[in-house]
């Protein structure tokens, strides 16, 4: 099977590169690294690539994920998150190849008090969430066979994300303030990639796709936490793993005390039940995923405080 993976240099794409390799002949596309180089905002070039490769499965892990910057760059955000999926879906519908696409808890407004299901009403709070929801809608309306996997709070040892930002800052500052009133379940990019590959392995033919294709929630399981709770857990694990430098004391703050350009959902918990039942898979709890991820931090890196992943909603020392 010819598989085309877009966004191979991102947190999730990096992990998918490894997890999808056993499933077929994989072509990976990104702006940088050891991948086929392509600027995915050039939709004409994307069409050319699709024509040349004639993929039998398209996996789209590319996205515009700079949530705050999106408020000032709605067009750039829309090209990647709405128009690109529309083109991929049109191609998938025309050629009969399935499309796997990733979406986000940001399609919800966070006013719920129980986990969001796939049927919960969407109400994005900002440009990023709206663009991701538009991308979903284009795919559903195209009639192509698809999986739309909505996740939340994705982190990794690769790329820019909350965990690496906080661990970097925690080694440089005595105290960090971290938001304690946004609730979710942090999802390790590798776990999401592995669950994606496992689901794909359970879709052997067109009939299986037609029966089980659709939109699913796939975030980490376990008791939801806050950004503060997440940071507290990984800083404790870093200490446990013998980081010899002193680490910052964490102080919980409210969202109102850490204003950001884009509003974020206060409650981001996704119900993974439909995915688990459809594919006979178990989504591991976030604390177990975090422990596995932290095993990769040996020795602990001097992570520079990168920013720019979907979430830098919580931070400190500013
Ligand atoms: P990243 O930001 O880590 O990766 C995004 C990828 O898209 C990168 O490979 C990036 O390339 C690529 N990309 C962006 N613009 C272009 C472009 N113009 N041309 C070529 N490539 C481009 O995102 P994640 O891995 O975290 O996210 C994966 C998916 O999961 C996305 O759909 C996202 O919306 C969704 N998601 C993410 C969450 C999170 O917390 N991060 C939470 C919930 C869902 P480059 O490296 O060159 O910038």
Tab-separated table of C-alpha atoms and ligand atoms in Angstrom, residues 6-14 29-32 38-42 60-66 80-81 101-106 128 132 149-155 158-161 187 189 192 227 270 308-311, ligand 1:
chain	number	residue	atom	x	y	z
A	6	UNK	CA	1.982	14.999	5.453
A	7	UNK	CA	3.516	16.947	8.334
A	8	UNK	CA	6.191	14.355	9.110
A	9	UNK	CA	8.372	16.854	11.020
A	10	UNK	CA	5.708	17.709	13.619
A	11	UNK	CA	5.228	16.113	17.032
A	12	UNK	CA	2.690	13.613	15.761
A	13	UNK	CA	4.133	13.264	12.262
A	14	UNK	CA	7.528	12.323	13.705
A	29	UNK	CA	6.441	15.108	3.399
A	30	UNK	CA	7.618	18.083	5.444
A	31	UNK	CA	9.289	21.454	5.049
A	32	UNK	CA	12.497	20.204	6.671
A	38	UNK	CA	7.030	20.721	0.225
A	39	UNK	CA	5.339	23.890	1.416
A	40	UNK	CA	1.829	22.591	1.981
A	41	UNK	CA	0.326	26.050	1.682
A	42	UNK	CA	1.127	25.686	-2.045
A	60	UNK	CA	-2.518	14.332	7.274
A	61	UNK	CA	-0.622	15.303	10.435
A	62	UNK	CA	0.191	18.775	9.084
A	63	UNK	CA	-1.543	21.772	10.571
A	64	UNK	CA	-1.133	25.406	11.488
A	65	UNK	CA	-0.923	24.956	15.271
A	66	UNK	CA	0.186	28.404	16.520
A	80	UNK	CA	-3.391	24.640	6.226
A	81	UNK	CA	-6.308	23.714	8.470
A	101	UNK	CA	-6.918	13.527	9.471
A	102	UNK	CA	-6.329	14.971	12.967
A	103	UNK	CA	-8.450	17.511	14.742
A	104	UNK	CA	-8.713	19.026	18.161
A	105	UNK	CA	-10.660	19.641	21.360
A	106	UNK	CA	-10.556	23.325	20.323
A	128	UNK	CA	-7.519	28.012	15.110
A	132	UNK	CA	-9.889	22.982	12.303
A	149	UNK	CA	-9.222	11.725	15.020
A	150	UNK	CA	-9.733	14.554	17.519
A	151	UNK	CA	-7.096	14.699	20.230
A	152	UNK	CA	-6.067	17.103	22.996
A	153	UNK	CA	-3.015	18.539	24.768
A	154	UNK	CA	-0.470	16.716	22.566
A	155	UNK	CA	3.147	16.624	23.813
A	158	UNK	CA	10.170	16.028	19.684
A	159	UNK	CA	9.120	19.497	18.578
A	160	UNK	CA	7.742	22.424	20.543
A	161	UNK	CA	5.251	21.819	23.294
A	187	UNK	CA	-1.787	13.030	25.139
A	189	UNK	CA	2.197	11.993	20.496
A	192	UNK	CA	-1.664	8.779	19.521
A	227	UNK	CA	-1.865	22.324	33.092
A	270	UNK	CA	-12.767	14.070	25.318
A	308	UNK	CA	4.601	27.774	19.256
A	309	UNK	CA	2.962	24.388	19.600
A	310	UNK	CA	-0.774	24.326	19.900
A	311	UNK	CA	-0.495	24.893	23.626
B	1	LIG	P1	3.033	20.369	15.077
B	1	LIG	O1	2.879	21.842	15.083
B	1	LIG	O2	4.051	19.728	15.933
B	1	LIG	O3	3.261	19.852	13.583
B	1	LIG	C1	2.579	20.404	12.498
B	1	LIG	C2	3.228	19.953	11.235
B	1	LIG	O4	2.643	20.695	10.137
B	1	LIG	C3	4.729	20.224	11.174
B	1	LIG	O5	5.349	19.145	10.511
B	1	LIG	C4	4.800	21.493	10.330
B	1	LIG	O6	6.011	21.648	9.640
B	1	LIG	C5	3.701	21.176	9.349
B	1	LIG	N1	3.366	22.378	8.589
B	1	LIG	C6	2.757	23.478	9.017
B	1	LIG	N2	2.680	24.377	8.022
B	1	LIG	C7	3.270	23.791	6.940
B	1	LIG	C8	3.507	24.187	5.601
B	1	LIG	N3	3.110	25.368	5.146
B	1	LIG	N4	4.165	23.327	4.774
B	1	LIG	C9	4.585	22.127	5.206
B	1	LIG	N5	4.378	21.694	6.463
B	1	LIG	C10	3.725	22.522	7.318
B	1	LIG	O7	1.570	19.775	15.411
B	1	LIG	P2	1.175	18.466	16.205
B	1	LIG	O8	1.993	17.322	15.725
B	1	LIG	O9	1.135	18.793	17.647
B	1	LIG	O10	-0.336	18.291	15.719
B	1	LIG	C11	-0.722	17.251	14.821
B	1	LIG	C12	-2.228	17.333	14.616
B	1	LIG	O11	-2.888	17.174	15.863
B	1	LIG	C13	-2.726	18.657	14.034
B	1	LIG	O12	-3.799	18.402	13.180
B	1	LIG	C14	-3.218	19.417	15.250
B	1	LIG	O13	-4.228	20.353	14.906
B	1	LIG	C15	-3.775	18.278	16.087
B	1	LIG	N6	-3.806	18.528	17.518
B	1	LIG	C16	-2.692	19.022	18.153
B	1	LIG	C17	-2.747	19.263	19.523
B	1	LIG	C18	-1.576	19.834	20.258
B	1	LIG	O14	-1.713	20.080	21.459
B	1	LIG	N7	-0.427	20.061	19.623
B	1	LIG	C19	-3.963	18.966	20.310
B	1	LIG	C20	-5.053	18.422	19.518
B	1	LIG	C21	-4.946	18.202	18.188
B	1	LIG	P3	7.225	22.513	10.306
B	1	LIG	O15	7.836	21.562	11.297
B	1	LIG	O16	8.110	22.808	9.137
B	1	LIG	O17	6.591	23.733	10.903
